[in-house]
Amino acid sequence: MLTMLKDGGVCSPKGFTACGFTAGIKASGKPDMALLKSEQAARCFAVFTTNKVKAAPVLYDKSVLEHAHFASAVIVNSGNANACTGEKGFRDSARTAELVEDQLGLAPKSVLVCSTGVIGHLMPMDKVEKAIPHLIQGLHENASEEFATAILTTDRVKKSLAIEIETAKGKVTVGGCCKGSGMIHPNMATMLAFITTDLGLPLDFFAEFRADISDSFNAITVDGDMSTNDTCILLANGVSGIKYEDLSISEKSEFRAALMTVMKELAKNIARDGEGATKFIEIRIEKAESHAESLKMARFIGTSNLAKCAMFGEDPNWGRILSSAGSSGVNMIADQTDLYFGDVQVLAGGRPLECDQKKLEAVVKQREYKVTLVLNIGEASASAYTCDLSYEYVKINAEYTT
Amino acid sequence: MLTMLKDGGVCSPKGFTACGFTAGIKASGKPDMALLKSEQAARCFAVFTTNKVKAAPVLYDKSVLEHAHFASAVIVNSGNANACTGEKGFRDSARTAELVEDQLGLAPKSVLVCSTGVIGHLMPMDKVEKAIPHLIQGLHENASEEFATAILTTDRVKKSLAIEIETAKGKVTVGGCCKGSGMIHPNMATMLAFITTDLGLPLDFFAEFRADISDSFNAITVDGDMSTNDTCILLANGVSGIKYEDLSISEKSEFRAALMTVMKELAKNIARDGEGATKFIEIRIEKAESHAESLKMARFIGTSNLAKCAMFGEDPNWGRILSSAGSSGVNMIADQTDLYFGDVQVLAGGRPLECDQKKLEAVVKQREYKVTLVLNIGEASASAYTCDLSYEYVKINAEYTT
């Protein structure tokens, strides 16, 4: 049985503590550093940006995880991305991790580093060094919200949750939080996500985690750009005393469902919180040739400016959806497709239907709705999650001046 | 020697006549049908949208050109795309061509059809049939502008030009026009382009034409969407009495240069005329591994909303350019790249430079400028042409209501 926990987050699973702190990296005076710690070394899986331009903390974390899949803590800062900072930037990430390791008495290479913020500036290491003792001293168990707050930039919606699973051996919890709205300074739309669990996970669970990412964090699209710092980290510390291998088949699938729900809800909240977004839309592709192809098409439509402007204008513009689908490079037969806004069918076999205009208008005026394109050429399906393209998006992204 | 002709267009080469007419397809009462005719059957090359959802006239023209590479005339309408209209739509395109063939006494399958406009509506064939005799009667030699006007939708900039080449055997002319700004009703950003020449061209020139399209019409990007109707047609009627094979090597390259210039200038004018555009930007990639990769990266950056909003905001945001380049899937080494806005260098070896801020501001305040990213990993280069993303773009594309 899955139970959504009230005010749940990264500290909901057993054995995790956290802390947030205002180090002064952000000019705004808002919290800008955070530490997440596991009471024992946790199995760690991480997926990073595929951008060819990778920030220093991404390069550092990759180097750490290349040889081991364990971590004891993650230190995060917002306000400076430590990207395009060359070798000095890499040494700064490494130095930050070492300071935390030394002061917490942890083994070398057991702390990961994440950064988000302005790019092209060296980290203010004096501020970072001064903050670390405060972060360590402040570690406590009820810090889910504090941690989630300190990693935010311009996010408007809280993105934190946790789910508890009853197993025959006892309770297991999955928690998570993320930041994902863009940054004003400068808008790189960096996504950082942290997932925690007190279940013990085997090394080969990494494949499952990667697959879940493709249907959650990789299924959302605000503007199609990928940042230099995007990172998703899973820490599984086993403090519940329960191992994944010990679960029954149905408990395993409950845990998978809980993990997927945590990741998908966090991801959806990123799209809901897209810059200037007034609508949250699920683009659903059904009866496609493969899952990968349907996800590709859904994402492509979710990135179409023409489709997203129509959503903002509350215009059920099926032409833009169909044309974007046709441009996606995914196989389809125009004359076989059906299209729905909400549950109102607007296309049958590629031809427009006379439909109830009042009902159709009501669908596209909603804050959240679903667009379903049925290709009728296979059995696979997938969803992507997007937001509309508004004046506010242009304003936010045009008004930042270097 | 190349000479740009004053008020040149599709009728500038010998043996071409044209006409525009108001058939009443557009509710606005503006000209909405056009006919272009060659006095003798012309060698015809055409490149069509790769969208899986193809409009009826695209399917019809492809069927005509599958077996022969000749055409005597092209009939165009604006106001109705004849897309998502099923078999009836195809028969309407065929019927339109047949009416022109019959009334002009041309061979079957010698007339091509192009449409642009609202999708999902059957063609008003009564209006089309009534217009055809008027179009034929009105054919005349100085109709470049008239033809160019009748194919327009919401375009603000005239997109017509012609270039004359002196050869040892006499004059040869290349003319062209296009429409490319989006349509309010509904905005599909359809591009139609017509290129004419009185030089005789061999069948194998098609490869050259396709290559030229990749650096002209395929190098521009307004919003990354491809319409159901995009078409580019080249008609070479040989009426100058001169054949491509008869030209000297240097004359051949002069002709190639003229053709490329006509296509590139038309394409650039589409980007200049992008919906709501206030800026026209050339994205130049240099020292890349291959021409195809550099074009891919340039196009990718030219489609980035974050980069395009920064252009609108007159913000020299190198971070968005570099991050978009890194997301393009094209090989690059971040620490080796140099970046310039105009001639102001802002990045060297992937690191920001202290540069003259006043000079940099002056560059990004211009109506047109160039962004050059030098990858320093090869010898290839290419440019894409784009416009900024403005409030007006969102407004135009949100306010249409079906």
CSV table of N, CA, C and O in Angstrom, one decimal, chain A residues 133-225:
chain,number,residue,atom,x,y,z
A,133,PRO,N,30.7,24.8,7.9
A,133,PRO,CA,30.5,24.4,9.3
A,133,PRO,C,29.1,24.7,9.7
A,133,PRO,O,28.5,23.9,10.5
A,134,HIS,N,28.5,25.8,9.3
A,134,HIS,CA,27.1,26.1,9.6
A,134,HIS,C,26.1,25.0,9.1
A,134,HIS,O,25.2,24.6,9.8
A,135,LEU,N,26.4,24.6,7.9
A,135,LEU,CA,25.5,23.5,7.2
A,135,LEU,C,25.6,22.2,8.0
A,135,LEU,O,24.6,21.5,8.3
A,136,ILE,N,26.8,21.9,8.4
A,136,ILE,CA,27.0,20.6,9.2
A,136,ILE,C,26.4,20.7,10.6
A,136,ILE,O,25.7,19.8,11.0
A,137,GLN,N,26.6,21.8,11.2
A,137,GLN,CA,26.1,22.0,12.6
A,137,GLN,C,24.5,22.0,12.6
A,137,GLN,O,23.9,21.5,13.5
A,138,GLY,N,24.0,22.5,11.5
A,138,GLY,CA,22.5,22.6,11.4
A,138,GLY,C,21.8,21.4,10.9
A,138,GLY,O,20.5,21.4,10.8
A,139,LEU,N,22.5,20.3,10.6
A,139,LEU,CA,21.8,19.1,10.1
A,139,LEU,C,20.8,18.6,11.0
A,139,LEU,O,21.0,18.4,12.2
A,140,HIS,N,19.6,18.4,10.5
A,140,HIS,CA,18.5,17.8,11.4
A,140,HIS,C,17.5,17.0,10.5
A,140,HIS,O,17.6,17.0,9.3
A,141,GLU,N,16.6,16.3,11.2
A,141,GLU,CA,15.8,15.3,10.6
A,141,GLU,C,14.6,15.9,9.8
A,141,GLU,O,14.1,15.3,8.9
A,142,ASN,N,14.1,17.0,10.3
A,142,ASN,CA,12.9,17.6,9.7
A,142,ASN,C,13.2,18.7,8.7
A,142,ASN,O,12.6,19.7,8.7
A,143,ALA,N,14.2,18.4,7.9
A,143,ALA,CA,14.7,19.5,7.1
A,143,ALA,C,14.4,19.4,5.6
A,143,ALA,O,14.9,20.1,4.8
A,144,SER,N,13.3,18.6,5.3
A,144,SER,CA,13.0,18.4,3.9
A,144,SER,C,12.7,19.7,3.2
A,144,SER,O,13.1,20.0,2.1
A,145,GLU,N,11.8,20.6,3.9
A,145,GLU,CA,11.4,21.8,3.3
A,145,GLU,C,12.6,22.8,3.2
A,145,GLU,O,12.8,23.5,2.2
A,146,GLU,N,13.4,22.8,4.3
A,146,GLU,CA,14.5,23.7,4.4
A,146,GLU,C,15.5,23.4,3.2
A,146,GLU,O,16.0,24.3,2.5
A,147,PHE,N,15.7,22.1,3.0
A,147,PHE,CA,16.6,21.7,1.9
A,147,PHE,C,16.0,22.1,0.5
A,147,PHE,O,16.7,22.7,-0.3
A,148,ALA,N,14.7,21.8,0.4
A,148,ALA,CA,14.1,22.1,-0.9
A,148,ALA,C,14.0,23.6,-1.2
A,148,ALA,O,14.1,24.0,-2.4
A,149,THR,N,14.0,24.4,-0.2
A,149,THR,CA,13.9,25.9,-0.3
A,149,THR,C,15.3,26.4,-0.8
A,149,THR,O,15.4,27.3,-1.6
A,150,ALA,N,16.3,25.9,-0.2
A,150,ALA,CA,17.7,26.5,-0.4
A,150,ALA,C,18.2,26.2,-1.8
A,150,ALA,O,19.1,26.8,-2.3
A,151,ILE,N,17.6,25.2,-2.5
A,151,ILE,CA,18.1,24.9,-3.8
A,151,ILE,C,17.3,25.6,-4.9
A,151,ILE,O,17.6,25.5,-6.1
A,152,LEU,N,16.2,26.3,-4.5
A,152,LEU,CA,15.4,27.0,-5.5
A,152,LEU,C,16.0,28.2,-6.1
A,152,LEU,O,16.9,28.8,-5.5
A,153,THR,N,15.5,28.5,-7.3
A,153,THR,CA,15.9,29.8,-7.9
A,153,THR,C,14.6,30.6,-8.0
A,153,THR,O,14.2,31.2,-7.1
A,154,THR,N,14.0,30.6,-9.2
A,154,THR,CA,12.8,31.4,-9.4
A,154,THR,C,11.6,30.5,-9.3
A,154,THR,O,10.5,31.0,-9.7
A,155,ASP,N,11.7,29.3,-8.9
A,155,ASP,CA,10.6,28.4,-8.8
A,155,ASP,C,9.5,29.0,-8.0
A,155,ASP,O,9.7,29.6,-6.9
A,156,ARG,N,8.2,28.8,-8.4
A,156,ARG,CA,7.1,29.4,-7.7
A,156,ARG,C,6.3,28.3,-6.9
A,156,ARG,O,5.6,28.6,-5.9
A,157,VAL,N,6.5,27.1,-7.3
A,157,VAL,CA,5.7,26.0,-6.7
A,157,VAL,C,6.7,25.1,-5.9
A,157,VAL,O,7.8,24.8,-6.4
A,158,LYS,N,6.3,24.7,-4.7
A,158,LYS,CA,7.1,23.8,-3.9
A,158,LYS,C,7.2,22.4,-4.6
A,158,LYS,O,6.1,21.9,-5.0
A,159,LYS,N,8.4,21.8,-4.7
A,159,LYS,CA,8.5,20.6,-5.4
A,159,LYS,C,9.2,19.6,-4.4
A,159,LYS,O,10.4,19.4,-4.5
A,160,SER,N,8.4,19.0,-3.6
A,160,SER,CA,8.9,18.1,-2.6
A,160,SER,C,7.8,17.1,-2.2
A,160,SER,O,6.7,17.5,-2.1
A,161,LEU,N,8.1,15.8,-2.1
A,161,LEU,CA,7.1,14.8,-1.7
A,161,LEU,C,7.7,13.5,-1.2
A,161,LEU,O,8.9,13.3,-1.5
A,162,ALA,N,7.0,12.7,-0.5
A,162,ALA,CA,7.5,11.4,-0.1
A,162,ALA,C,6.3,10.4,0.0
A,162,ALA,O,5.2,10.8,0.2
A,163,ILE,N,6.6,9.2,-0.3
A,163,ILE,CA,5.6,8.1,-0.3
A,163,ILE,C,6.1,6.9,0.6
A,163,ILE,O,7.3,6.6,0.5
A,164,GLU,N,5.3,6.4,1.4
A,164,GLU,CA,5.6,5.3,2.3
A,164,GLU,C,5.0,4.0,1.7
A,164,GLU,O,3.9,4.0,1.2
A,165,ILE,N,5.7,2.9,1.8
A,165,ILE,CA,5.2,1.6,1.4
A,165,ILE,C,5.3,0.6,2.6
A,165,ILE,O,6.3,0.5,3.2
A,166,GLU,N,4.1,0.0,2.8
A,166,GLU,CA,4.1,-1.1,3.8
A,166,GLU,C,4.6,-2.4,3.2
A,166,GLU,O,4.1,-2.8,2.2
A,167,THR,N,5.6,-3.0,3.7
A,167,THR,CA,6.0,-4.3,3.3
A,167,THR,C,5.9,-5.3,4.4
A,167,THR,O,5.7,-4.9,5.6
A,168,ALA,N,6.0,-6.6,4.1
A,168,ALA,CA,5.9,-7.6,5.2
A,168,ALA,C,7.0,-7.4,6.2
A,168,ALA,O,6.9,-7.8,7.4
A,169,LYS,N,8.1,-6.8,5.8
A,169,LYS,CA,9.3,-6.7,6.7
A,169,LYS,C,9.3,-5.3,7.4
A,169,LYS,O,10.2,-5.0,8.2
A,170,GLY,N,8.3,-4.5,7.0
A,170,GLY,CA,8.3,-3.1,7.7
A,170,GLY,C,8.1,-2.0,6.6
A,170,GLY,O,7.9,-2.3,5.5
A,171,LYS,N,8.2,-0.8,7.1
A,171,LYS,CA,8.0,0.4,6.2
A,171,LYS,C,9.2,0.7,5.5
A,171,LYS,O,10.3,0.7,6.0
A,172,VAL,N,9.0,1.2,4.2
A,172,VAL,CA,10.0,1.7,3.4
A,172,VAL,C,9.5,3.0,2.8
A,172,VAL,O,8.4,3.2,2.5
A,173,THR,N,10.4,4.0,2.7
A,173,THR,CA,10.0,5.3,2.3
A,173,THR,C,10.8,5.8,1.1
A,173,THR,O,12.0,5.6,1.1
A,174,VAL,N,10.2,6.5,0.2
A,174,VAL,CA,10.9,7.2,-0.9
A,174,VAL,C,10.5,8.7,-0.8
A,174,VAL,O,9.4,9.0,-0.7
A,175,GLY,N,11.5,9.5,-0.8
A,175,GLY,CA,11.3,11.0,-0.8
A,175,GLY,C,12.0,11.6,-1.9
A,175,GLY,O,12.9,11.0,-2.6
A,176,GLY,N,11.7,12.9,-2.2
A,176,GLY,CA,12.4,13.6,-3.2
A,176,GLY,C,12.1,15.0,-3.3
A,176,GLY,O,11.1,15.5,-2.7
A,177,CYS,N,13.0,15.8,-3.9
A,177,CYS,CA,12.7,17.2,-4.2
A,177,CYS,C,13.4,17.6,-5.4
A,177,CYS,O,14.4,16.9,-5.8
A,178,CYS,N,13.0,18.7,-6.0
A,178,CYS,CA,13.8,19.2,-7.1
A,178,CYS,C,13.6,20.7,-7.3
A,178,CYS,O,12.7,21.3,-6.7
A,179,LYS,N,14.4,21.3,-8.1
A,179,LYS,CA,14.2,22.6,-8.6
A,179,LYS,C,14.2,22.5,-10.1
A,179,LYS,O,14.9,21.7,-10.7
A,180,GLY,N,13.5,23.4,-10.7
A,180,GLY,CA,13.4,23.2,-12.2
A,180,GLY,C,12.9,24.4,-12.9
A,180,GLY,O,13.1,24.5,-14.1
A,181,SER,N,12.3,25.4,-12.3
A,181,SER,CA,12.0,26.6,-13.1
A,181,SER,C,13.3,27.2,-13.5
A,181,SER,O,14.3,27.0,-12.9
A,182,GLY,N,13.2,28.1,-14.5
A,182,GLY,CA,14.4,28.7,-15.0
A,182,GLY,C,15.0,29.7,-14.0
A,182,GLY,O,14.4,29.9,-12.9
A,183,MET,N,16.1,30.2,-14.3
A,183,MET,CA,16.7,31.3,-13.4
A,183,MET,C,16.6,32.6,-14.2
A,183,MET,O,16.9,32.6,-15.4
A,184,ILE,N,16.4,33.6,-13.5
A,184,ILE,CA,16.5,34.9,-14.1
A,184,ILE,C,17.9,35.2,-14.5
A,184,ILE,O,18.2,35.9,-15.5
A,185,HIS,N,18.8,34.7,-13.8
A,185,HIS,CA,20.2,35.3,-13.8
A,185,HIS,C,21.2,34.2,-14.0
A,185,HIS,O,21.8,33.7,-13.1
A,186,PRO,N,21.5,33.7,-15.2
A,186,PRO,CA,20.7,33.8,-16.5
A,186,PRO,C,19.9,32.6,-16.6
A,186,PRO,O,20.2,31.5,-16.0
A,187,ASN,N,18.8,32.7,-17.3
A,187,ASN,CA,17.9,31.5,-17.4
A,187,ASN,C,18.5,30.3,-18.1
A,187,ASN,O,18.7,30.3,-19.3
A,188,MET,N,18.9,29.4,-17.3
A,188,MET,CA,19.4,28.1,-17.9
A,188,MET,C,18.5,27.0,-17.7
A,188,MET,O,18.7,25.9,-18.1
A,189,ALA,N,17.4,27.2,-17.0
A,189,ALA,CA,16.4,26.2,-16.7
A,189,ALA,C,17.0,24.9,-16.1
A,189,ALA,O,16.6,23.8,-16.5
A,190,THR,N,18.0,25.1,-15.3
A,190,THR,CA,18.7,23.9,-14.7
A,190,THR,C,17.7,23.1,-13.9
A,190,THR,O,17.0,23.7,-13.1
A,191,MET,N,17.8,21.8,-14.0
A,191,MET,CA,17.0,20.9,-13.2
A,191,MET,C,17.9,20.2,-12.3
A,191,MET,O,18.9,19.5,-12.7
A,192,LEU,N,17.7,20.3,-11.0
A,192,LEU,CA,18.4,19.4,-10.0
A,192,LEU,C,17.3,18.6,-9.3
A,192,LEU,O,16.3,19.2,-8.8
A,193,ALA,N,17.5,17.3,-9.2
A,193,ALA,CA,16.5,16.5,-8.5
A,193,ALA,C,17.3,15.5,-7.5
A,193,ALA,O,18.3,15.0,-7.9
A,194,PHE,N,16.7,15.4,-6.3
A,194,PHE,CA,17.3,14.5,-5.3
A,194,PHE,C,16.3,13.5,-4.8
A,194,PHE,O,15.2,13.9,-4.4
A,195,ILE,N,16.5,12.2,-5.0
A,195,ILE,CA,15.6,11.2,-4.5
A,195,ILE,C,16.3,10.4,-3.4
A,195,ILE,O,17.5,10.0,-3.6
A,196,THR,N,15.6,10.2,-2.4
A,196,THR,CA,16.2,9.4,-1.2
A,196,THR,C,15.3,8.2,-0.9
A,196,THR,O,14.0,8.2,-1.1
A,197,THR,N,15.9,7.1,-0.4
A,197,THR,CA,15.1,6.0,0.1
A,197,THR,C,15.9,5.3,1.2
A,197,THR,O,17.1,5.3,1.1
A,198,ASP,N,15.2,4.7,2.1
A,198,ASP,CA,15.8,3.9,3.1
A,198,ASP,C,15.8,2.4,2.8
A,198,ASP,O,16.2,1.6,3.6
A,199,LEU,N,15.4,2.1,1.6
A,199,LEU,CA,15.5,0.7,1.1
A,199,LEU,C,17.0,0.5,0.7
A,199,LEU,O,17.6,1.4,0.2
A,200,GLY,N,17.5,-0.7,0.8
A,200,GLY,CA,18.8,-1.0,0.2
A,200,GLY,C,18.6,-1.4,-1.2
A,200,GLY,O,17.7,-2.2,-1.5
A,201,LEU,N,19.4,-0.9,-2.1
A,201,LEU,CA,19.2,-1.2,-3.6
A,201,LEU,C,20.4,-1.8,-4.1
A,201,LEU,O,21.6,-1.4,-3.8
A,202,PRO,N,20.2,-2.8,-5.0
A,202,PRO,CA,21.4,-3.5,-5.6
A,202,PRO,C,21.9,-2.7,-6.8
A,202,PRO,O,21.3,-1.8,-7.3
A,203,LEU,N,23.2,-2.9,-7.1
A,203,LEU,CA,23.8,-2.1,-8.2
A,203,LEU,C,23.1,-2.2,-9.5
A,203,LEU,O,23.0,-1.2,-10.2
A,204,ASP,N,22.5,-3.3,-9.8
A,204,ASP,CA,21.8,-3.4,-11.1
A,204,ASP,C,20.4,-2.7,-11.2
A,204,ASP,O,19.7,-2.7,-12.2
A,205,PHE,N,20.1,-2.1,-10.0
A,205,PHE,CA,18.8,-1.3,-10.1
A,205,PHE,C,19.0,0.0,-10.9
A,205,PHE,O,18.0,0.7,-11.3
A,206,PHE,N,20.2,0.3,-11.2
A,206,PHE,CA,20.5,1.6,-12.0
A,206,PHE,C,19.7,1.6,-13.3
A,206,PHE,O,19.2,2.6,-13.8
A,207,ALA,N,19.6,0.4,-14.0
A,207,ALA,CA,18.9,0.3,-15.2
A,207,ALA,C,17.4,0.7,-15.0
A,207,ALA,O,16.9,1.5,-15.9
A,208,GLU,N,16.8,0.3,-13.9
A,208,GLU,CA,15.4,0.6,-13.6
A,208,GLU,C,15.3,2.2,-13.4
A,208,GLU,O,14.4,2.8,-13.9
A,209,PHE,N,16.3,2.7,-12.7
A,209,PHE,CA,16.3,4.1,-12.4
A,209,PHE,C,16.4,5.0,-13.7
A,209,PHE,O,15.6,5.9,-13.9
A,210,ARG,N,17.2,4.5,-14.5
A,210,ARG,CA,17.4,5.3,-15.8
A,210,ARG,C,16.1,5.2,-16.6
A,210,ARG,O,15.7,6.2,-17.3
A,211,ALA,N,15.4,4.1,-16.6
A,211,ALA,CA,14.2,3.9,-17.4
A,211,ALA,C,13.1,4.8,-16.8
A,211,ALA,O,12.4,5.5,-17.5
A,212,ASP,N,13.1,4.9,-15.5
A,212,ASP,CA,12.1,5.8,-14.8
A,212,ASP,C,12.3,7.2,-15.2
A,212,ASP,O,11.4,8.0,-15.3
A,213,ILE,N,13.6,7.6,-15.3
A,213,ILE,CA,13.9,9.0,-15.6
A,213,ILE,C,13.4,9.3,-17.0
A,213,ILE,O,12.9,10.4,-17.2
A,214,SER,N,13.4,8.4,-17.9
A,214,SER,CA,13.0,8.7,-19.3
A,214,SER,C,11.5,9.0,-19.3
A,214,SER,O,11.0,9.8,-20.1
A,215,ASP,N,10.7,8.4,-18.4
A,215,ASP,CA,9.3,8.7,-18.4
A,215,ASP,C,8.9,9.8,-17.4
A,215,ASP,O,7.7,10.1,-17.2
A,216,SER,N,9.9,10.4,-16.7
A,216,SER,CA,9.5,11.4,-15.7
A,216,SER,C,10.3,12.7,-16.1
A,216,SER,O,9.8,13.5,-16.9
A,217,PHE,N,11.5,12.8,-15.6
A,217,PHE,CA,12.3,14.1,-15.8
A,217,PHE,C,12.6,14.3,-17.3
A,217,PHE,O,12.6,15.4,-17.7
A,218,ASN,N,12.8,13.2,-18.0
A,218,ASN,CA,13.0,13.4,-19.5
A,218,ASN,C,11.8,13.5,-20.3
A,218,ASN,O,11.8,13.7,-21.5
A,219,ALA,N,10.6,13.4,-19.7
A,219,ALA,CA,9.3,13.5,-20.4
A,219,ALA,C,8.8,14.9,-20.3
A,219,ALA,O,7.8,15.3,-20.9
A,220,ILE,N,9.4,15.8,-19.5
A,220,ILE,CA,8.9,17.2,-19.4
A,220,ILE,C,9.7,18.1,-20.3
A,220,ILE,O,10.9,17.8,-20.6
A,221,THR,N,9.0,19.1,-20.8
A,221,THR,CA,9.7,20.0,-21.7
A,221,THR,C,9.1,21.4,-21.5
A,221,THR,O,7.9,21.6,-21.6
A,222,VAL,N,10.0,22.3,-21.0
A,222,VAL,CA,9.5,23.7,-20.9
A,222,VAL,C,9.9,24.5,-22.2
A,222,VAL,O,9.1,25.1,-22.9
A,223,ASP,N,11.2,24.4,-22.5
A,223,ASP,CA,11.6,25.1,-23.7
A,223,ASP,C,12.6,24.3,-24.6
A,223,ASP,O,13.2,24.8,-25.5
A,224,GLY,N,12.8,23.0,-24.2
A,224,GLY,CA,13.6,22.2,-25.1
A,224,GLY,C,15.1,22.3,-24.9
A,224,GLY,O,15.9,21.5,-25.4
A,225,ASP,N,15.5,23.3,-24.1
A,225,ASP,CA,17.0,23.5,-23.8
A,225,ASP,C,17.4,22.6,-22.7
A,225,ASP,O,16.6,22.4,-21.7
